[in-house]
mmCIF file with all atom_site columns, C-alpha atoms in Angstrom:
data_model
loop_
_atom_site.group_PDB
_atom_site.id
_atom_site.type_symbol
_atom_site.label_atom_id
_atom_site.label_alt_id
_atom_site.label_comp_id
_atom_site.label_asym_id
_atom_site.label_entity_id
_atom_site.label_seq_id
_atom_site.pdbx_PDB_ins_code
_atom_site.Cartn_x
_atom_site.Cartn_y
_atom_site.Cartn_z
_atom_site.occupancy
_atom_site.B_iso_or_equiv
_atom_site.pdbx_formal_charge
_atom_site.auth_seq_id
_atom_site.auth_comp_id
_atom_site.auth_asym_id
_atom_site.auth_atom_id
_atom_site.pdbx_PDB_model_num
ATOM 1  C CA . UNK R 1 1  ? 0.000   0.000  0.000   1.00 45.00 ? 1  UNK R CA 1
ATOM 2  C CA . UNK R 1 2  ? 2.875   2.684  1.017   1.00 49.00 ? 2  UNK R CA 1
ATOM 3  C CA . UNK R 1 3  ? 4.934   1.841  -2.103  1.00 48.00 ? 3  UNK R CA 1
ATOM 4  C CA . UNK R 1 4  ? 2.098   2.413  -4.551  1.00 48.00 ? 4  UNK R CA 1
ATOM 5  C CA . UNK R 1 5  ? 0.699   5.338  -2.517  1.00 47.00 ? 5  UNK R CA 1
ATOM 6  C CA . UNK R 1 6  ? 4.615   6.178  -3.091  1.00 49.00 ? 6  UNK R CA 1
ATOM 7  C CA . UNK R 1 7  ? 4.846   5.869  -7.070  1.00 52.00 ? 7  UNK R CA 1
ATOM 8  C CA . UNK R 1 8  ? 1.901   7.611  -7.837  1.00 51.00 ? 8  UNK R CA 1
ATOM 9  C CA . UNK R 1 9  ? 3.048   11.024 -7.604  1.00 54.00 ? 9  UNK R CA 1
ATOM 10 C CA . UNK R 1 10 ? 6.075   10.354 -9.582  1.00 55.00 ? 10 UNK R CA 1
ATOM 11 C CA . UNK R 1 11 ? 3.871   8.879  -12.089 1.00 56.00 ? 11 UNK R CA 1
ATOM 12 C CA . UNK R 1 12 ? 1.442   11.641 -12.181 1.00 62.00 ? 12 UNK R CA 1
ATOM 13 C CA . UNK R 1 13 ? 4.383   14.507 -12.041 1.00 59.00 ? 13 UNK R CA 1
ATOM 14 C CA . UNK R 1 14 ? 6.089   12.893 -15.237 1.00 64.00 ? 14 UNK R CA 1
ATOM 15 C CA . UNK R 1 15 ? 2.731   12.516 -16.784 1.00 64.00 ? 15 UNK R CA 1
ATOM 16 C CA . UNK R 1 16 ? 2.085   16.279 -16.391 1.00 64.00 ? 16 UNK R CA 1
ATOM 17 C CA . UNK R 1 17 ? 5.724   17.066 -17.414 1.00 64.00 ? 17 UNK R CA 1
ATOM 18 C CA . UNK R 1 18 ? 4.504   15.060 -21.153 1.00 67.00 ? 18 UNK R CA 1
ATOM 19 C CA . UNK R 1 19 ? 1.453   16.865 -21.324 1.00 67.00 ? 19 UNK R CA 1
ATOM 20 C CA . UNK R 1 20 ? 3.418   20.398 -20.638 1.00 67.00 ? 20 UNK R CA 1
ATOM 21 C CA . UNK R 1 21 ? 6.257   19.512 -23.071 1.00 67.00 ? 21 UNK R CA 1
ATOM 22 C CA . UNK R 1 22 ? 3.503   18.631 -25.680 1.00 69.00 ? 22 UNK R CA 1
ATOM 23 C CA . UNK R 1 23 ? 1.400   21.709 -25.201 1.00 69.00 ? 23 UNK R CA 1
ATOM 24 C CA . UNK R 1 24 ? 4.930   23.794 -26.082 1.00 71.00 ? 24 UNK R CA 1
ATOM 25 C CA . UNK R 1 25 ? 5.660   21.960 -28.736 1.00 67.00 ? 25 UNK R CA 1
ATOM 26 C CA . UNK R 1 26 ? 2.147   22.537 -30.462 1.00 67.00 ? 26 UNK R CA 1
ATOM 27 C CA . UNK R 1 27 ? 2.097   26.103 -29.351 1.00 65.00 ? 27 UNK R CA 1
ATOM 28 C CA . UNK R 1 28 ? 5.487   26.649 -31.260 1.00 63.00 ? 28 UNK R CA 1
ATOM 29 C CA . UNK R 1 29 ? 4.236   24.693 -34.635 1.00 61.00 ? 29 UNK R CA 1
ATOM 30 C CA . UNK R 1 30 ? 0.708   27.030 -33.768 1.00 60.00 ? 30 UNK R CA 1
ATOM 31 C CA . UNK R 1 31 ? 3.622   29.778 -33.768 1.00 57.00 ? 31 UNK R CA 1
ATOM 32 C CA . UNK R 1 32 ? 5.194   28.966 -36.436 1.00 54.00 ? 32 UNK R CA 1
ATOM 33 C CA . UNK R 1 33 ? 2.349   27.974 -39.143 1.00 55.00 ? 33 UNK R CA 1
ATOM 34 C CA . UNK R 1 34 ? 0.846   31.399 -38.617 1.00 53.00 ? 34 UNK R CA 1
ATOM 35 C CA . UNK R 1 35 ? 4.354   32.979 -39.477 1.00 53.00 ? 35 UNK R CA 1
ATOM 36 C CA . UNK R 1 36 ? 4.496   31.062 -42.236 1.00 52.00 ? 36 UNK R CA 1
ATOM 37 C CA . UNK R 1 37 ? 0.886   31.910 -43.691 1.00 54.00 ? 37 UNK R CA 1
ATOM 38 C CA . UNK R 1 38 ? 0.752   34.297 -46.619 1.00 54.00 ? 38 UNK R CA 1
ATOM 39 C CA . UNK R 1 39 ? -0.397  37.685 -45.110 1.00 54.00 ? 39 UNK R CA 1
ATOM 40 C CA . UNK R 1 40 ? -3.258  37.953 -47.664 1.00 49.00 ? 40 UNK R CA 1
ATOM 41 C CA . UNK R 1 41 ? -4.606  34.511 -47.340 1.00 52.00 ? 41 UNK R CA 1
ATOM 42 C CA . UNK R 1 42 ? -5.243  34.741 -43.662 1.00 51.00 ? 42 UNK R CA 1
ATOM 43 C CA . UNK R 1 43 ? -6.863  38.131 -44.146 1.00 51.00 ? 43 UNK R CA 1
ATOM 44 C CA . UNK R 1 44 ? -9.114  36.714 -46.290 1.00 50.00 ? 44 UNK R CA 1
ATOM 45 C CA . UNK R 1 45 ? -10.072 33.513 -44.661 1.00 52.00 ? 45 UNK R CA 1
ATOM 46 C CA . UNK R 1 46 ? -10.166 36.053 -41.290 1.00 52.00 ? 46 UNK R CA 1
ATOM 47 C CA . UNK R 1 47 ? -12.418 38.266 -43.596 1.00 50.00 ? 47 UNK R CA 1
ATOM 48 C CA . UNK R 1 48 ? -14.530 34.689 -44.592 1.00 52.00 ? 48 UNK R CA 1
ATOM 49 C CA . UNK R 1 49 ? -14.808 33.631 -41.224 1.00 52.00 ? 49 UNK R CA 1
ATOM 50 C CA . UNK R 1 50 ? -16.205 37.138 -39.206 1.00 53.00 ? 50 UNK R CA 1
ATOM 51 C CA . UNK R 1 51 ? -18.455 37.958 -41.875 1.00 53.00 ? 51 UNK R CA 1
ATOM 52 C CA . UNK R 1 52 ? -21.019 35.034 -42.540 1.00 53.00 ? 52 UNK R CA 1
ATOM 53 C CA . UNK R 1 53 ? -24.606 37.169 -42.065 1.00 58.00 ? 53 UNK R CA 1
ATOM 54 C CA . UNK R 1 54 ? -26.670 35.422 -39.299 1.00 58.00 ? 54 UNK R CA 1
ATOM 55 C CA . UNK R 1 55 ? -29.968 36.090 -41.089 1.00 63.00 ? 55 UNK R CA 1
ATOM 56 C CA . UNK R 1 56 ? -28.452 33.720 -43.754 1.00 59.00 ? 56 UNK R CA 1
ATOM 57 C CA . UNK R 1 57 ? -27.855 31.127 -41.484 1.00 57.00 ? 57 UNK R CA 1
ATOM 58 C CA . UNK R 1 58 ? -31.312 31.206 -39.968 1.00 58.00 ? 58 UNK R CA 1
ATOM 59 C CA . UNK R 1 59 ? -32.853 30.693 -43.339 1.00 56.00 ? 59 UNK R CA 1
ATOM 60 C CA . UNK R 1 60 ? -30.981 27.697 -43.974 1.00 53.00 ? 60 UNK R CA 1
ATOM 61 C CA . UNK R 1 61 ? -31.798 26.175 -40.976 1.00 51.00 ? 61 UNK R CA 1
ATOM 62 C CA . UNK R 1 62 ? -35.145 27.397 -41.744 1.00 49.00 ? 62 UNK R CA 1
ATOM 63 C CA . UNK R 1 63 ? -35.929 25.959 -44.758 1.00 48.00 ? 63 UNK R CA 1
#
């Protein structure tokens, strides 16, 4: 009972460690896509994205 009681933590600590390493590495490939993106294109899929009318939508799901 006291040596699993005593492994756990360490388990759990290198567990989190993984999950921290992999959130930086996806942050810096997040970092590093949006570098990479052509200035234009993300305006206009940015431009695409905020401007879908909701009265459009509401027909559609209307109909």
């Amino acid at each position: 009972m006291k040596e699993r009681s005593a492994k756990f933590p360490y388990a759990s600590i290198t567990f989190a460690l993984n999950l921290s390493n992999l959130a930086e590495t996806t942050t810096l490939l997040m970092k590093t896509w949006v570098l990479n993106l052509d200035k234009d294109q993300w305006d206009l899929n940015h431009f695409q994205i905020k401007k879908i009318p909701i009265k459009d939508l509401k027909k559609v799901s209307s109909v």
